[in-house]
PDB file of C-alpha atoms in Angstrom:
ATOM      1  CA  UNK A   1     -19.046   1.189  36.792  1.00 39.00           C
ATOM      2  CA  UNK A   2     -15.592   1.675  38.152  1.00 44.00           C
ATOM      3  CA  UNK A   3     -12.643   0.941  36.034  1.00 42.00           C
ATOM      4  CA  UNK A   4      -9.711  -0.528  37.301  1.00 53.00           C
ATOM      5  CA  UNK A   5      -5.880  -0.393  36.589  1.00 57.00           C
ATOM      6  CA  UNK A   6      -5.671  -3.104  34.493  1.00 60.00           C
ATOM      7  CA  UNK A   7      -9.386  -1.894  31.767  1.00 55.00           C
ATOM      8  CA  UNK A   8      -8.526   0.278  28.951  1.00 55.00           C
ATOM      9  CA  UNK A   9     -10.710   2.642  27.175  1.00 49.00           C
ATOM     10  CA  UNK A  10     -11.199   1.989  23.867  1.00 58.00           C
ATOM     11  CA  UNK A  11     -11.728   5.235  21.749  1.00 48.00           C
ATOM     12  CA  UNK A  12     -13.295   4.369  18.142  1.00 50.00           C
ATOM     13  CA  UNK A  13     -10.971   6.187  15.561  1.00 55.00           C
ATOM     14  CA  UNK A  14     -12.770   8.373  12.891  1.00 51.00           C
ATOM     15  CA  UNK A  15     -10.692   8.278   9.465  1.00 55.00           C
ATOM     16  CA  UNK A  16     -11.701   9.685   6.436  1.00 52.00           C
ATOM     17  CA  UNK A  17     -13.138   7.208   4.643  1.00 54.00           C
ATOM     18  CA  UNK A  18     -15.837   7.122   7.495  1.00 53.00           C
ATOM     19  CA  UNK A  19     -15.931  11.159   6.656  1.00 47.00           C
ATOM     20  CA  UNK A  20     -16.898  10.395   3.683  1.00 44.00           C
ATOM     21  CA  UNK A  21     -19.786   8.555   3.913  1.00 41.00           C
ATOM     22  CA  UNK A  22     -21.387  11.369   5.970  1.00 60.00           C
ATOM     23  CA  UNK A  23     -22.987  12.815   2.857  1.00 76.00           C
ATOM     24  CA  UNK A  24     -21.318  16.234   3.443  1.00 90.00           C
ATOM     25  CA  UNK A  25     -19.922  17.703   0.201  1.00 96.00           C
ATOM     26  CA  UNK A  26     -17.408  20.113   0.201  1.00 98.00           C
ATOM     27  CA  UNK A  27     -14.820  22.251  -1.456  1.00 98.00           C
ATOM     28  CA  UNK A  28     -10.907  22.603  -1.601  1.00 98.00           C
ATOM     29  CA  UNK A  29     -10.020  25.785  -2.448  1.00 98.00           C
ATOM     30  CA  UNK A  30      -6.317  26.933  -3.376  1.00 98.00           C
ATOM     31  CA  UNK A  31      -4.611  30.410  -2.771  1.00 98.00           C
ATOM     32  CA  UNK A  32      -2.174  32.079  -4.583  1.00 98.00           C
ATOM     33  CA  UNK A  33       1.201  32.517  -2.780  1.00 96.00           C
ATOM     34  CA  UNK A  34       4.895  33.962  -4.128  1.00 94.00           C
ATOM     35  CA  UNK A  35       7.055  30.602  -3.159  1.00 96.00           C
ATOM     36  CA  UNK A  36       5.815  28.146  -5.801  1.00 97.00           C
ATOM     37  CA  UNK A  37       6.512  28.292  -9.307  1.00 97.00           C
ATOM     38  CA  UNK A  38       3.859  27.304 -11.938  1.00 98.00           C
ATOM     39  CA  UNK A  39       5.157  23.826 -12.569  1.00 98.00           C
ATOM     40  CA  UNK A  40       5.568  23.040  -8.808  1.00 98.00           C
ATOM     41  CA  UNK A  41       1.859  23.846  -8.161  1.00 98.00           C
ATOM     42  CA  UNK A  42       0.448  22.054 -11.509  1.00 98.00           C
ATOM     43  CA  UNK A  43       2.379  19.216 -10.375  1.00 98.00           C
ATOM     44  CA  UNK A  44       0.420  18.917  -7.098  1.00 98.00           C
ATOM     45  CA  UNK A  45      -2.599  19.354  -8.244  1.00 98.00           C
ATOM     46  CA  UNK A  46      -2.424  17.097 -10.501  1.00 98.00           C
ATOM     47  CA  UNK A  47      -1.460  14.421  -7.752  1.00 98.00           C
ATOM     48  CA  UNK A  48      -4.240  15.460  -5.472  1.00 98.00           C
ATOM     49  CA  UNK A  49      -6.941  15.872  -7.517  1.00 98.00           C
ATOM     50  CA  UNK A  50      -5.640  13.447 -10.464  1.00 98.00           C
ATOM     51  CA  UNK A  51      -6.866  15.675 -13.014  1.00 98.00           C
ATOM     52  CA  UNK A  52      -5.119  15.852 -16.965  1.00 98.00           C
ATOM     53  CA  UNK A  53      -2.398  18.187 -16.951  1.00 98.00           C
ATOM     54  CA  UNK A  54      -4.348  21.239 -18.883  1.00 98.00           C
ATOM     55  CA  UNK A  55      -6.914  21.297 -15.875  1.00 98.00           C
ATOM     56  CA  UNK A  56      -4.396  21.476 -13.652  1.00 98.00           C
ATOM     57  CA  UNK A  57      -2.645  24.475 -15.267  1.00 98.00           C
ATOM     58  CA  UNK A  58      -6.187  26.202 -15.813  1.00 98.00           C
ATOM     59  CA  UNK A  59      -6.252  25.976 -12.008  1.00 98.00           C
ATOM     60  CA  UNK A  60      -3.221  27.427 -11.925  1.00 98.00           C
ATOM     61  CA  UNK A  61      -4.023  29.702 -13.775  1.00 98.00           C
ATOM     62  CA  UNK A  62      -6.921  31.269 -12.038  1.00 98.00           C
ATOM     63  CA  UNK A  63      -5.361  30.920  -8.547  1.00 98.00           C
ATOM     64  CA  UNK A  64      -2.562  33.319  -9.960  1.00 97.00           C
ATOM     65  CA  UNK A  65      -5.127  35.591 -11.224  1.00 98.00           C
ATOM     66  CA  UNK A  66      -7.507  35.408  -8.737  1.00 98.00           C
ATOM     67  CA  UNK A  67      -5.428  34.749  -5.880  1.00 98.00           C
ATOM     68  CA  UNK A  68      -7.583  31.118  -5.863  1.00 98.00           C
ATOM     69  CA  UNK A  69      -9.192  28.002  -7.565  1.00 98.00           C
ATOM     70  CA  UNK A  70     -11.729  26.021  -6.413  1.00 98.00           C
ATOM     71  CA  UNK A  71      -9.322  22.596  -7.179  1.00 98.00           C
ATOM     72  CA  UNK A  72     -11.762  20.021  -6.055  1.00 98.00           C
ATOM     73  CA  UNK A  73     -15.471  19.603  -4.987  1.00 98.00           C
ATOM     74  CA  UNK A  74     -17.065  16.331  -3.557  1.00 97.00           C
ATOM     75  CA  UNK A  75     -17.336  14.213  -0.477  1.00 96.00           C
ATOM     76  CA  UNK A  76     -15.692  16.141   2.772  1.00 96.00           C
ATOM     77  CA  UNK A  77     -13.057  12.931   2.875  1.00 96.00           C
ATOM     78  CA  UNK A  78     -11.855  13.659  -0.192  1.00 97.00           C
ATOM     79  CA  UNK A  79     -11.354  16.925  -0.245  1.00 98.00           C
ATOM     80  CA  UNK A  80      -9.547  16.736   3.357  1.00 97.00           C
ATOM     81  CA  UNK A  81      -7.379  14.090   1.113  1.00 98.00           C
ATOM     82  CA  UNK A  82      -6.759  16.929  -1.639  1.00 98.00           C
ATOM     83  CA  UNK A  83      -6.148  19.671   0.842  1.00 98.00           C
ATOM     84  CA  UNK A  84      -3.789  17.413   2.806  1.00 98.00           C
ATOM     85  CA  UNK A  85      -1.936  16.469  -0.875  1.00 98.00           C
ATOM     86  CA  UNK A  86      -1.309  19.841  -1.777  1.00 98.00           C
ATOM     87  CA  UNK A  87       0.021  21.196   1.322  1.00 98.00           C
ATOM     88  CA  UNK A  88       2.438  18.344   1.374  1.00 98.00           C
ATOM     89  CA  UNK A  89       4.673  21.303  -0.202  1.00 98.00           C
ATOM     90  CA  UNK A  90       3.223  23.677   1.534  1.00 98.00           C
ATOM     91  CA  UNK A  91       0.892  24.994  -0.143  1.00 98.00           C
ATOM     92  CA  UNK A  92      -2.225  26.976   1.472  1.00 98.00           C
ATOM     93  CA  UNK A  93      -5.703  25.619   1.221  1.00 98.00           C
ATOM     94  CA  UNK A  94      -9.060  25.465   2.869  1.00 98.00           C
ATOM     95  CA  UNK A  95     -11.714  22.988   2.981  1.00 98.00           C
ATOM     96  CA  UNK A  96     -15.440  24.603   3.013  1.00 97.00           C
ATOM     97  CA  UNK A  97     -18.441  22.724   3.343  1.00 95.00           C
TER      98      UNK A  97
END
């Protein structure tokens, strides 16, 4: 079937929520860097993630000791979510499945 000028093409959009549903789980890990301060990075955390303030600084923690911290685990929506949160300020992250 030929399309003419005046057809469009409508491409379904894939957004996250649909993501999640997939039944992948999945990780966001967090790496260490030297431009954040503490507070900065327990701050952001705690608005991705929405975890108490203490978990967020054990996180912390262990990403400046480590050089990372597994912040989140679950659904591969969310974590894309978390990952996208926390590099808001430019912070580095991966998502593994």
């Amino acid at each position: 079937m030929m399309m003419s000028d005046n057809d469009t093409l409508e491409v379904p959009e894939i957004t996250t929520e649909e993501l999640a549903t997939d039944g992948l789980s999945a990780k966001c890990i967090l790496f260490d860097d030297d431009w954040h301060t503490f507070d900065e990075v327990i701050e952001q955390i705690i608005k991705a993630t929405k975890c108490s303030k203490e978990k967020a600084e054990r996180h912390t923690m262990e990403v400046h000791y480590n050089g990372k911290s597994v912040v989140f685990t679950g659904d591969l929506g969310r974590c894309l979510n978390v990952s996208s949160v926390l590099e808001e300020i430019a912070l580095r992250t991966n998502v593994e499945c």
